[in-house]
Amino acid sequence: MTGVGGGTEQGDGGADEPGWEVDPDDESGAAVVAAVGRQIKAWREAAGLRAGEFGAAIGYGEDLVRKVEGGRRIPRPEFLDRADEVVGAGGKLAAMKRDVAEVRYPKKVRDLAKLEARAVQVEAYHHHNINGLLQTEDHMRALFASWLPAYTQDEMERVVAARMARRSVFDRAPLPSLSFVQEEVTLRRPVGGTATRRGQLERLLEVGRLPHVSIQVMPTHREEHPGTGGLIEVLKFPDGSAVGRSEGAFSGRPVSDPKQLRILELRYGMIRAQALSPRESLAFIEQLLGES
């Protein structure tokens, strides 16, 4: 991932000042950021430092310091580390990195990531884009760069970081069962250009060979296709409960009622049956990679 070169602004000190903007619609996240800001200000004042002096000591401008203390800017981890050292907080400010680690991501992404982190089984069919869990960082950036209205650089860094963080689902223990069906067109579309597409196809092959992951390709030439209603996602949890959504059912709202979930599972099951097998799909992806 890229580092601090994302959303930056020139402060009084003239140095780049990295951070994330606070989502005004995320009340719980904004409350966390405000609380962290108050603690930083309290420690700064107890150390007898003005905002400008404090900023110079930690390597940032006064403007950013005031925004962080006022709860209008989410501090990056290195900001908190330096602040802790300068005011002699003994690790108390640095420990707040855990508090802001999640709120830097958009709330809807945090909610999805929490569900994925609990799931023992994930089933996902995507028809317009490659599933976010399967995307490379270069693919994400190219994809987000094409959206309208355009993201600011700060927004870009936040959504990319959030999506990258979700990929931890591939590594956690116990390993969940992950099943993906991708439309053929999503693999052929050259998002980001030839090099980015090749990297994305290589990533699909890498993930698709994991023992707990199944990737299948739905050929474009299929005459009958139960997935024309749009994406389908179903997440199942250890206690036997589940949640699912589909663009083509229940107005796109998440559902947990067993009767509604059975409809989504029926559709997903038919999609899987009509798609190429996992072995055939990997061979097809290898063929596409060879042609690119």
PDB file of C-alpha atoms in Angstrom:
ATOM      1  CA  MET A   1       0.000   0.000   0.000  1.00  0.00           C
ATOM      2  CA  THR A   2       1.036   3.565  -0.494  1.00  0.00           C
ATOM      3  CA  GLY A   3       2.062   5.456   2.582  1.00  0.00           C
ATOM      4  CA  VAL A   4       1.433   9.036   3.514  1.00  0.00           C
ATOM      5  CA  GLY A   5       1.394  10.375   0.018  1.00  0.00           C
ATOM      6  CA  GLY A   6      -2.386  10.274  -0.061  1.00  0.00           C
ATOM      7  CA  GLY A   7      -4.553  13.080   1.273  1.00  0.00           C
ATOM      8  CA  THR A   8      -2.098  15.737   2.376  1.00  0.00           C
ATOM      9  CA  GLU A   9      -2.207  19.437   3.038  1.00  0.00           C
ATOM     10  CA  GLN A  10       0.389  22.095   3.668  1.00  0.00           C
ATOM     11  CA  GLY A  11       0.321  23.296   7.233  1.00  0.00           C
ATOM     12  CA  ASP A  12       2.065  26.195   8.880  1.00  0.00           C
ATOM     13  CA  GLY A  13       5.217  24.123   9.145  1.00  0.00           C
ATOM     14  CA  GLY A  14       5.310  23.588   5.378  1.00  0.00           C
ATOM     15  CA  ALA A  15       5.478  19.803   5.712  1.00  0.00           C
ATOM     16  CA  ASP A  16       3.027  17.370   4.168  1.00  0.00           C
ATOM     17  CA  GLU A  17       0.388  16.546   6.741  1.00  0.00           C
ATOM     18  CA  PRO A  18      -1.162  13.116   6.200  1.00  0.00           C
ATOM     19  CA  GLY A  19      -4.416  12.003   7.737  1.00  0.00           C
ATOM     20  CA  TRP A  20      -7.950  10.960   6.968  1.00  0.00           C
ATOM     21  CA  GLU A  21     -11.046  13.128   6.850  1.00  0.00           C
ATOM     22  CA  VAL A  22     -13.814  12.345   9.316  1.00  0.00           C
ATOM     23  CA  ASP A  23     -16.991  10.968   7.759  1.00  0.00           C
ATOM     24  CA  PRO A  24     -19.757  13.353   8.946  1.00  0.00           C
ATOM     25  CA  ASP A  25     -22.361  10.586   8.655  1.00  0.00           C
ATOM     26  CA  ASP A  26     -20.407   8.234  10.923  1.00  0.00           C
ATOM     27  CA  GLU A  27     -21.513   9.371  14.376  1.00  0.00           C
ATOM     28  CA  SER A  28     -19.789   6.611  16.339  1.00  0.00           C
ATOM     29  CA  GLY A  29     -16.549   7.048  14.407  1.00  0.00           C
ATOM     30  CA  ALA A  30     -16.646  10.824  14.828  1.00  0.00           C
ATOM     31  CA  ALA A  31     -17.121  10.382  18.581  1.00  0.00           C
ATOM     32  CA  VAL A  32     -13.998   8.205  18.781  1.00  0.00           C
ATOM     33  CA  VAL A  33     -11.934  10.732  16.814  1.00  0.00           C
ATOM     34  CA  ALA A  34     -13.178  13.594  18.992  1.00  0.00           C
ATOM     35  CA  ALA A  35     -12.260  11.708  22.173  1.00  0.00           C
ATOM     36  CA  VAL A  36      -8.777  10.963  20.867  1.00  0.00           C
ATOM     37  CA  GLY A  37      -8.347  14.605  19.894  1.00  0.00           C
ATOM     38  CA  ARG A  38      -9.293  15.787  23.384  1.00  0.00           C
ATOM     39  CA  GLN A  39      -6.735  13.446  24.932  1.00  0.00           C
ATOM     40  CA  ILE A  40      -3.984  14.702  22.632  1.00  0.00           C
ATOM     41  CA  LYS A  41      -4.821  18.303  23.481  1.00  0.00           C
ATOM     42  CA  ALA A  42      -4.861  17.549  27.213  1.00  0.00           C
ATOM     43  CA  TRP A  43      -1.429  15.923  27.072  1.00  0.00           C
ATOM     44  CA  ARG A  44      -0.037  18.768  24.927  1.00  0.00           C
ATOM     45  CA  GLU A  45      -1.261  21.435  27.325  1.00  0.00           C
ATOM     46  CA  ALA A  46       0.015  19.484  30.322  1.00  0.00           C
ATOM     47  CA  ALA A  47       3.422  19.458  28.640  1.00  0.00           C
ATOM     48  CA  GLY A  48       3.254  23.259  28.309  1.00  0.00           C
ATOM     49  CA  LEU A  49       3.342  23.244  24.501  1.00  0.00           C
ATOM     50  CA  ARG A  50       1.456  25.515  22.114  1.00  0.00           C
ATOM     51  CA  ALA A  51      -0.126  23.827  19.085  1.00  0.00           C
ATOM     52  CA  GLY A  52       2.551  25.205  16.765  1.00  0.00           C
ATOM     53  CA  GLU A  53       5.373  24.099  19.036  1.00  0.00           C
ATOM     54  CA  PHE A  54       3.842  20.672  19.421  1.00  0.00           C
ATOM     55  CA  GLY A  55       3.407  20.330  15.661  1.00  0.00           C
ATOM     56  CA  ALA A  56       6.998  21.308  14.992  1.00  0.00           C
ATOM     57  CA  ALA A  57       8.212  18.803  17.573  1.00  0.00           C
ATOM     58  CA  ILE A  58       6.311  15.881  16.044  1.00  0.00           C
ATOM     59  CA  GLY A  59       6.987  16.930  12.443  1.00  0.00           C
ATOM     60  CA  TYR A  60       3.573  18.292  11.438  1.00  0.00           C
ATOM     61  CA  GLY A  61       2.034  21.714  10.989  1.00  0.00           C
ATOM     62  CA  GLU A  62      -0.095  23.592  13.487  1.00  0.00           C
ATOM     63  CA  ASP A  63      -3.147  23.376  11.219  1.00  0.00           C
ATOM     64  CA  LEU A  64      -3.185  19.591  11.326  1.00  0.00           C
ATOM     65  CA  VAL A  65      -2.645  19.561  15.086  1.00  0.00           C
ATOM     66  CA  ARG A  66      -5.690  21.777  15.609  1.00  0.00           C
ATOM     67  CA  LYS A  67      -7.796  19.655  13.252  1.00  0.00           C
ATOM     68  CA  VAL A  68      -6.825  16.462  15.062  1.00  0.00           C
ATOM     69  CA  GLU A  69      -7.448  17.976  18.479  1.00  0.00           C
ATOM     70  CA  GLY A  70     -10.779  19.319  17.276  1.00  0.00           C
ATOM     71  CA  GLY A  71     -11.914  15.912  16.024  1.00  0.00           C
ATOM     72  CA  ARG A  72     -11.936  17.048  12.383  1.00  0.00           C
ATOM     73  CA  ARG A  73      -9.055  14.880  11.233  1.00  0.00           C
ATOM     74  CA  ILE A  74      -8.191  11.232  11.929  1.00  0.00           C
ATOM     75  CA  PRO A  75      -4.531  10.956  12.996  1.00  0.00           C
ATOM     76  CA  ARG A  76      -2.351   8.359  11.342  1.00  0.00           C
ATOM     77  CA  PRO A  77      -0.436   5.892  13.569  1.00  0.00           C
ATOM     78  CA  GLU A  78       2.873   7.719  13.175  1.00  0.00           C
ATOM     79  CA  PHE A  79       1.262  10.958  14.402  1.00  0.00           C
ATOM     80  CA  LEU A  80       0.195   9.248  17.623  1.00  0.00           C
ATOM     81  CA  ASP A  81       3.587   7.601  18.087  1.00  0.00           C
ATOM     82  CA  ARG A  82       5.442  10.901  17.763  1.00  0.00           C
ATOM     83  CA  ALA A  83       2.924  12.735  19.949  1.00  0.00           C
ATOM     84  CA  ASP A  84       3.349  10.123  22.666  1.00  0.00           C
ATOM     85  CA  GLU A  85       7.121  10.546  22.632  1.00  0.00           C
ATOM     86  CA  VAL A  86       7.068  14.352  22.672  1.00  0.00           C
ATOM     87  CA  VAL A  87       4.641  14.778  25.580  1.00  0.00           C
ATOM     88  CA  GLY A  88       5.943  11.773  27.523  1.00  0.00           C
ATOM     89  CA  ALA A  89       2.599   9.986  27.613  1.00  0.00           C
ATOM     90  CA  GLY A  90       4.262   6.646  28.356  1.00  0.00           C
ATOM     91  CA  GLY A  91       2.407   4.809  25.606  1.00  0.00           C
ATOM     92  CA  LYS A  92      -1.062   6.132  26.452  1.00  0.00           C
ATOM     93  CA  LEU A  93      -1.416   8.145  23.234  1.00  0.00           C
ATOM     94  CA  ALA A  94       0.270   5.481  21.111  1.00  0.00           C
ATOM     95  CA  ALA A  95      -2.229   2.952  22.476  1.00  0.00           C
ATOM     96  CA  MET A  96      -5.021   4.972  20.877  1.00  0.00           C
ATOM     97  CA  LYS A  97      -3.940   3.638  17.501  1.00  0.00           C
ATOM     98  CA  ARG A  98      -6.261   0.749  18.234  1.00  0.00           C
ATOM     99  CA  ASP A  99      -9.165   3.155  18.721  1.00  0.00           C
ATOM    100  CA  VAL A 100      -8.686   4.871  15.368  1.00  0.00           C
ATOM    101  CA  ALA A 101      -7.617   1.775  13.413  1.00  0.00           C
ATOM    102  CA  GLU A 102     -11.176   1.006  12.353  1.00  0.00           C
ATOM    103  CA  VAL A 103     -12.826   4.419  12.199  1.00  0.00           C
ATOM    104  CA  ARG A 104     -10.473   5.534   9.427  1.00  0.00           C
ATOM    105  CA  TYR A 105     -12.483   3.238   7.134  1.00  0.00           C
ATOM    106  CA  PRO A 106     -16.015   4.119   5.922  1.00  0.00           C
ATOM    107  CA  LYS A 107     -18.683   2.755   8.258  1.00  0.00           C
ATOM    108  CA  LYS A 108     -20.404   0.558   5.690  1.00  0.00           C
ATOM    109  CA  VAL A 109     -17.067  -1.079   4.923  1.00  0.00           C
ATOM    110  CA  ARG A 110     -16.359  -1.608   8.631  1.00  0.00           C
ATOM    111  CA  ASP A 111     -19.726  -3.273   9.057  1.00  0.00           C
ATOM    112  CA  LEU A 112     -19.086  -5.581   6.106  1.00  0.00           C
ATOM    113  CA  ALA A 113     -15.586  -6.423   7.324  1.00  0.00           C
ATOM    114  CA  LYS A 114     -16.942  -7.357  10.750  1.00  0.00           C
ATOM    115  CA  LEU A 115     -19.442  -9.743   9.176  1.00  0.00           C
ATOM    116  CA  GLU A 116     -16.779 -11.291   6.955  1.00  0.00           C
ATOM    117  CA  ALA A 117     -14.500 -11.718   9.965  1.00  0.00           C
ATOM    118  CA  ARG A 118     -17.199 -13.772  11.707  1.00  0.00           C
ATOM    119  CA  ALA A 119     -18.294 -15.825   8.722  1.00  0.00           C
ATOM    120  CA  VAL A 120     -17.388 -19.495   8.379  1.00  0.00           C
ATOM    121  CA  GLN A 121     -18.694 -19.563   4.820  1.00  0.00           C
ATOM    122  CA  VAL A 122     -18.881 -16.854   2.147  1.00  0.00           C
ATOM    123  CA  GLU A 123     -20.682 -17.239  -1.180  1.00  0.00           C
ATOM    124  CA  ALA A 124     -20.449 -14.388  -3.677  1.00  0.00           C
ATOM    125  CA  TYR A 125     -21.477 -13.890  -7.292  1.00  0.00           C
ATOM    126  CA  HIS A 126     -20.357 -10.690  -9.034  1.00  0.00           C
ATOM    127  CA  HIS A 127     -21.277  -9.673 -12.544  1.00  0.00           C
ATOM    128  CA  HIS A 128     -19.929  -6.122 -13.157  1.00  0.00           C
ATOM    129  CA  ASN A 129     -16.629  -6.110 -11.274  1.00  0.00           C
ATOM    130  CA  ILE A 130     -14.229  -8.570  -9.718  1.00  0.00           C
ATOM    131  CA  ASN A 131     -15.202  -9.215  -6.110  1.00  0.00           C
ATOM    132  CA  GLY A 132     -13.492  -6.749  -3.782  1.00  0.00           C
ATOM    133  CA  LEU A 133     -11.905  -9.532  -1.734  1.00  0.00           C
ATOM    134  CA  LEU A 134     -10.174 -10.789  -4.878  1.00  0.00           C
ATOM    135  CA  GLN A 135      -8.905  -7.479  -6.211  1.00  0.00           C
ATOM    136  CA  THR A 136      -5.272  -6.376  -6.251  1.00  0.00           C
ATOM    137  CA  GLU A 137      -4.432  -2.926  -4.942  1.00  0.00           C
ATOM    138  CA  ASP A 138      -3.607  -1.683  -8.453  1.00  0.00           C
ATOM    139  CA  HIS A 139      -6.960  -2.950  -9.701  1.00  0.00           C
ATOM    140  CA  MET A 140      -8.761  -1.227  -6.823  1.00  0.00           C
ATOM    141  CA  ARG A 141      -7.091   2.088  -7.522  1.00  0.00           C
ATOM    142  CA  ALA A 142      -7.825   1.927 -11.242  1.00  0.00           C
ATOM    143  CA  LEU A 143     -11.424   0.944 -10.557  1.00  0.00           C
ATOM    144  CA  PHE A 144     -12.023   3.687  -7.990  1.00  0.00           C
ATOM    145  CA  ALA A 145     -10.326   6.261 -10.237  1.00  0.00           C
ATOM    146  CA  SER A 146     -13.006   5.672 -12.879  1.00  0.00           C
ATOM    147  CA  TRP A 147     -15.954   6.281 -10.546  1.00  0.00           C
ATOM    148  CA  LEU A 148     -18.037   9.446 -10.689  1.00  0.00           C
ATOM    149  CA  PRO A 149     -18.186  11.753  -8.877  1.00  0.00           C
ATOM    150  CA  ALA A 150     -14.431  11.414  -8.525  1.00  0.00           C
ATOM    151  CA  TYR A 151     -12.846  10.524  -5.206  1.00  0.00           C
ATOM    152  CA  THR A 152     -10.474  12.992  -3.605  1.00  0.00           C
ATOM    153  CA  GLN A 153      -7.003  11.579  -2.955  1.00  0.00           C
ATOM    154  CA  ASP A 154      -7.873  11.311   0.723  1.00  0.00           C
ATOM    155  CA  GLU A 155     -11.051   9.383  -0.029  1.00  0.00           C
ATOM    156  CA  MET A 156      -9.131   7.141  -2.406  1.00  0.00           C
ATOM    157  CA  GLU A 157      -6.626   6.213   0.297  1.00  0.00           C
ATOM    158  CA  ARG A 158      -9.402   5.413   2.750  1.00  0.00           C
ATOM    159  CA  VAL A 159     -11.422   3.148   0.467  1.00  0.00           C
ATOM    160  CA  VAL A 160      -8.330   1.323  -0.782  1.00  0.00           C
ATOM    161  CA  ALA A 161      -7.040   0.806   2.760  1.00  0.00           C
ATOM    162  CA  ALA A 162     -10.433  -0.481   3.846  1.00  0.00           C
ATOM    163  CA  ARG A 163     -10.692  -2.940   0.993  1.00  0.00           C
ATOM    164  CA  MET A 164      -7.132  -4.170   1.504  1.00  0.00           C
ATOM    165  CA  ALA A 165      -7.855  -4.754   5.205  1.00  0.00           C
ATOM    166  CA  ARG A 166     -10.794  -7.005   4.313  1.00  0.00           C
ATOM    167  CA  ARG A 167      -8.418  -9.434   2.598  1.00  0.00           C
ATOM    168  CA  SER A 168      -7.407 -10.743   6.016  1.00  0.00           C
ATOM    169  CA  VAL A 169     -10.346 -13.141   5.612  1.00  0.00           C
ATOM    170  CA  PHE A 170      -8.025 -15.367   3.550  1.00  0.00           C
ATOM    171  CA  ASP A 171      -5.555 -15.794   6.402  1.00  0.00           C
ATOM    172  CA  ARG A 172      -7.534 -16.016   9.617  1.00  0.00           C
ATOM    173  CA  ALA A 173      -8.011 -19.163  11.664  1.00  0.00           C
ATOM    174  CA  PRO A 174     -10.077 -21.221  11.455  1.00  0.00           C
ATOM    175  CA  LEU A 175     -10.138 -20.842   7.681  1.00  0.00           C
ATOM    176  CA  PRO A 176     -13.579 -19.997   6.288  1.00  0.00           C
ATOM    177  CA  SER A 177     -14.961 -21.635   3.162  1.00  0.00           C
ATOM    178  CA  LEU A 178     -14.906 -18.999   0.395  1.00  0.00           C
ATOM    179  CA  SER A 179     -16.778 -19.457  -2.875  1.00  0.00           C
ATOM    180  CA  PHE A 180     -16.746 -16.897  -5.700  1.00  0.00           C
ATOM    181  CA  VAL A 181     -18.391 -16.879  -9.124  1.00  0.00           C
ATOM    182  CA  GLN A 182     -17.210 -14.229 -11.563  1.00  0.00           C
ATOM    183  CA  GLU A 183     -18.691 -13.306 -14.913  1.00  0.00           C
ATOM    184  CA  GLU A 184     -16.275 -13.858 -17.769  1.00  0.00           C
ATOM    185  CA  VAL A 185     -16.496 -10.192 -18.769  1.00  0.00           C
ATOM    186  CA  THR A 186     -15.042  -9.089 -15.410  1.00  0.00           C
ATOM    187  CA  LEU A 187     -11.885 -11.019 -16.247  1.00  0.00           C
ATOM    188  CA  ARG A 188     -11.615  -9.679 -19.779  1.00  0.00           C
ATOM    189  CA  ARG A 189     -12.150  -5.997 -18.950  1.00  0.00           C
ATOM    190  CA  PRO A 190      -8.669  -4.344 -18.926  1.00  0.00           C
ATOM    191  CA  VAL A 191      -9.182  -2.251 -15.785  1.00  0.00           C
ATOM    192  CA  GLY A 192      -6.026  -0.199 -15.275  1.00  0.00           C
ATOM    193  CA  GLY A 193      -4.346  -1.430 -18.452  1.00  0.00           C
ATOM    194  CA  THR A 194      -2.458  -4.554 -19.461  1.00  0.00           C
ATOM    195  CA  ALA A 195       0.001  -4.735 -16.550  1.00  0.00           C
ATOM    196  CA  THR A 196      -2.722  -4.226 -13.923  1.00  0.00           C
ATOM    197  CA  ARG A 197      -4.930  -6.816 -15.612  1.00  0.00           C
ATOM    198  CA  ARG A 198      -2.095  -9.357 -15.680  1.00  0.00           C
ATOM    199  CA  GLY A 199      -1.441  -8.769 -11.999  1.00  0.00           C
ATOM    200  CA  GLN A 200      -5.140  -9.244 -11.275  1.00  0.00           C
ATOM    201  CA  LEU A 201      -5.312 -12.526 -13.196  1.00  0.00           C
ATOM    202  CA  GLU A 202      -2.217 -13.752 -11.362  1.00  0.00           C
ATOM    203  CA  ARG A 203      -3.871 -12.854  -8.055  1.00  0.00           C
ATOM    204  CA  LEU A 204      -6.972 -14.864  -9.003  1.00  0.00           C
ATOM    205  CA  LEU A 205      -4.808 -17.894  -9.782  1.00  0.00           C
ATOM    206  CA  GLU A 206      -2.936 -17.515  -6.495  1.00  0.00           C
ATOM    207  CA  VAL A 207      -6.102 -17.253  -4.403  1.00  0.00           C
ATOM    208  CA  GLY A 208      -7.991 -19.847  -6.432  1.00  0.00           C
ATOM    209  CA  ARG A 209      -5.373 -22.478  -5.595  1.00  0.00           C
ATOM    210  CA  LEU A 210      -5.883 -22.084  -1.840  1.00  0.00           C
ATOM    211  CA  PRO A 211      -7.581 -25.186  -0.393  1.00  0.00           C
ATOM    212  CA  HIS A 212     -10.427 -23.241   1.217  1.00  0.00           C
ATOM    213  CA  VAL A 213     -11.191 -21.045  -1.816  1.00  0.00           C
ATOM    214  CA  SER A 214     -13.259 -21.828  -4.891  1.00  0.00           C
ATOM    215  CA  ILE A 215     -13.301 -19.478  -7.887  1.00  0.00           C
ATOM    216  CA  GLN A 216     -15.607 -20.229 -10.801  1.00  0.00           C
ATOM    217  CA  VAL A 217     -16.149 -18.398 -14.060  1.00  0.00           C
ATOM    218  CA  MET A 218     -19.577 -17.951 -15.642  1.00  0.00           C
ATOM    219  CA  PRO A 219     -19.095 -18.069 -19.440  1.00  0.00           C
ATOM    220  CA  THR A 220     -20.708 -15.232 -21.370  1.00  0.00           C
ATOM    221  CA  HIS A 221     -22.239 -17.622 -23.915  1.00  0.00           C
ATOM    222  CA  ARG A 222     -24.581 -19.319 -21.405  1.00  0.00           C
ATOM    223  CA  GLU A 223     -28.119 -18.981 -22.781  1.00  0.00           C
ATOM    224  CA  GLU A 224     -29.900 -19.466 -19.446  1.00  0.00           C
ATOM    225  CA  HIS A 225     -28.518 -17.580 -16.507  1.00  0.00           C
ATOM    226  CA  PRO A 226     -30.186 -17.186 -13.075  1.00  0.00           C
ATOM    227  CA  GLY A 227     -27.734 -14.426 -12.137  1.00  0.00           C
ATOM    228  CA  THR A 228     -29.052 -11.749 -14.473  1.00  0.00           C
ATOM    229  CA  GLY A 229     -30.735 -10.075 -11.484  1.00  0.00           C
ATOM    230  CA  GLY A 230     -27.366  -8.909 -10.177  1.00  0.00           C
ATOM    231  CA  LEU A 231     -24.852  -9.738  -7.490  1.00  0.00           C
ATOM    232  CA  ILE A 232     -25.567 -12.251  -4.739  1.00  0.00           C
ATOM    233  CA  GLU A 233     -23.746 -12.514  -1.417  1.00  0.00           C
ATOM    234  CA  VAL A 234     -24.435 -14.935   1.435  1.00  0.00           C
ATOM    235  CA  LEU A 235     -22.419 -15.059   4.684  1.00  0.00           C
ATOM    236  CA  LYS A 236     -22.914 -17.909   7.161  1.00  0.00           C
ATOM    237  CA  PHE A 237     -21.834 -17.800  10.813  1.00  0.00           C
ATOM    238  CA  PRO A 238     -20.770 -20.386  13.427  1.00  0.00           C
ATOM    239  CA  ASP A 239     -24.104 -20.291  15.261  1.00  0.00           C
ATOM    240  CA  GLY A 240     -25.995 -21.350  12.127  1.00  0.00           C
ATOM    241  CA  SER A 241     -27.315 -17.872  11.328  1.00  0.00           C
ATOM    242  CA  ALA A 242     -26.681 -16.152   8.012  1.00  0.00           C
ATOM    243  CA  VAL A 243     -27.153 -12.880   6.173  1.00  0.00           C
ATOM    244  CA  GLY A 244     -27.444 -12.291   2.455  1.00  0.00           C
ATOM    245  CA  ARG A 245     -28.252  -9.694  -0.152  1.00  0.00           C
ATOM    246  CA  SER A 246     -28.927  -9.496  -3.847  1.00  0.00           C
ATOM    247  CA  GLU A 247     -29.531  -6.661  -6.259  1.00  0.00           C
ATOM    248  CA  GLY A 248     -32.334  -8.689  -7.796  1.00  0.00           C
ATOM    249  CA  ALA A 249     -34.250  -9.601  -4.635  1.00  0.00           C
ATOM    250  CA  PHE A 250     -35.754  -7.913  -1.584  1.00  0.00           C
ATOM    251  CA  SER A 251     -34.953  -4.425  -2.921  1.00  0.00           C
ATOM    252  CA  GLY A 252     -31.269  -5.100  -2.414  1.00  0.00           C
ATOM    253  CA  ARG A 253     -31.642  -5.038   1.393  1.00  0.00           C
ATOM    254  CA  PRO A 254     -29.671  -7.452   3.599  1.00  0.00           C
ATOM    255  CA  VAL A 255     -31.875 -10.324   4.748  1.00  0.00           C
ATOM    256  CA  SER A 256     -31.561 -12.950   7.465  1.00  0.00           C
ATOM    257  CA  ASP A 257     -34.976 -14.646   7.305  1.00  0.00           C
ATOM    258  CA  PRO A 258     -34.455 -18.356   6.454  1.00  0.00           C
ATOM    259  CA  LYS A 259     -37.097 -18.301   3.699  1.00  0.00           C
ATOM    260  CA  GLN A 260     -35.467 -15.341   1.981  1.00  0.00           C
ATOM    261  CA  LEU A 261     -32.007 -16.828   2.397  1.00  0.00           C
ATOM    262  CA  ARG A 262     -33.145 -20.043   0.736  1.00  0.00           C
ATOM    263  CA  ILE A 263     -34.092 -18.042  -2.352  1.00  0.00           C
ATOM    264  CA  LEU A 264     -30.626 -16.515  -2.548  1.00  0.00           C
ATOM    265  CA  GLU A 265     -28.957 -19.875  -1.942  1.00  0.00           C
ATOM    266  CA  LEU A 266     -31.102 -21.484  -4.645  1.00  0.00           C
ATOM    267  CA  ARG A 267     -30.057 -18.836  -7.146  1.00  0.00           C
ATOM    268  CA  TYR A 268     -26.416 -19.042  -6.135  1.00  0.00           C
ATOM    269  CA  GLY A 269     -26.488 -22.822  -6.350  1.00  0.00           C
ATOM    270  CA  MET A 270     -27.869 -22.674  -9.899  1.00  0.00           C
ATOM    271  CA  ILE A 271     -25.225 -20.102 -10.872  1.00  0.00           C
ATOM    272  CA  ARG A 272     -22.468 -22.356  -9.575  1.00  0.00           C
ATOM    273  CA  ALA A 273     -23.914 -25.327 -11.421  1.00  0.00           C
ATOM    274  CA  GLN A 274     -23.934 -23.454 -14.738  1.00  0.00           C
ATOM    275  CA  ALA A 275     -20.477 -21.922 -14.289  1.00  0.00           C
ATOM    276  CA  LEU A 276     -17.214 -23.638 -15.164  1.00  0.00           C
ATOM    277  CA  SER A 277     -15.898 -25.930 -12.445  1.00  0.00           C
ATOM    278  CA  PRO A 278     -13.118 -24.556 -10.216  1.00  0.00           C
ATOM    279  CA  ARG A 279     -10.516 -26.595 -12.134  1.00  0.00           C
ATOM    280  CA  GLU A 280     -11.871 -25.456 -15.499  1.00  0.00           C
ATOM    281  CA  SER A 281     -12.034 -21.882 -14.241  1.00  0.00           C
ATOM    282  CA  LEU A 282      -8.373 -21.803 -13.196  1.00  0.00           C
ATOM    283  CA  ALA A 283      -7.421 -23.215 -16.598  1.00  0.00           C
ATOM    284  CA  PHE A 284      -9.520 -20.518 -18.265  1.00  0.00           C
ATOM    285  CA  ILE A 285      -7.861 -17.779 -16.193  1.00  0.00           C
ATOM    286  CA  GLU A 286      -4.441 -19.170 -17.130  1.00  0.00           C
ATOM    287  CA  GLN A 287      -5.492 -19.020 -20.783  1.00  0.00           C
ATOM    288  CA  LEU A 288      -6.522 -15.374 -20.425  1.00  0.00           C
ATOM    289  CA  LEU A 289      -3.218 -14.595 -18.717  1.00  0.00           C
ATOM    290  CA  GLY A 290      -1.333 -16.189 -21.587  1.00  0.00           C
ATOM    291  CA  GLU A 291      -3.281 -14.110 -24.100  1.00  0.00           C
ATOM    292  CA  SER A 292      -2.691 -10.799 -22.303  1.00  0.00           C
TER     293      SER A 292
END
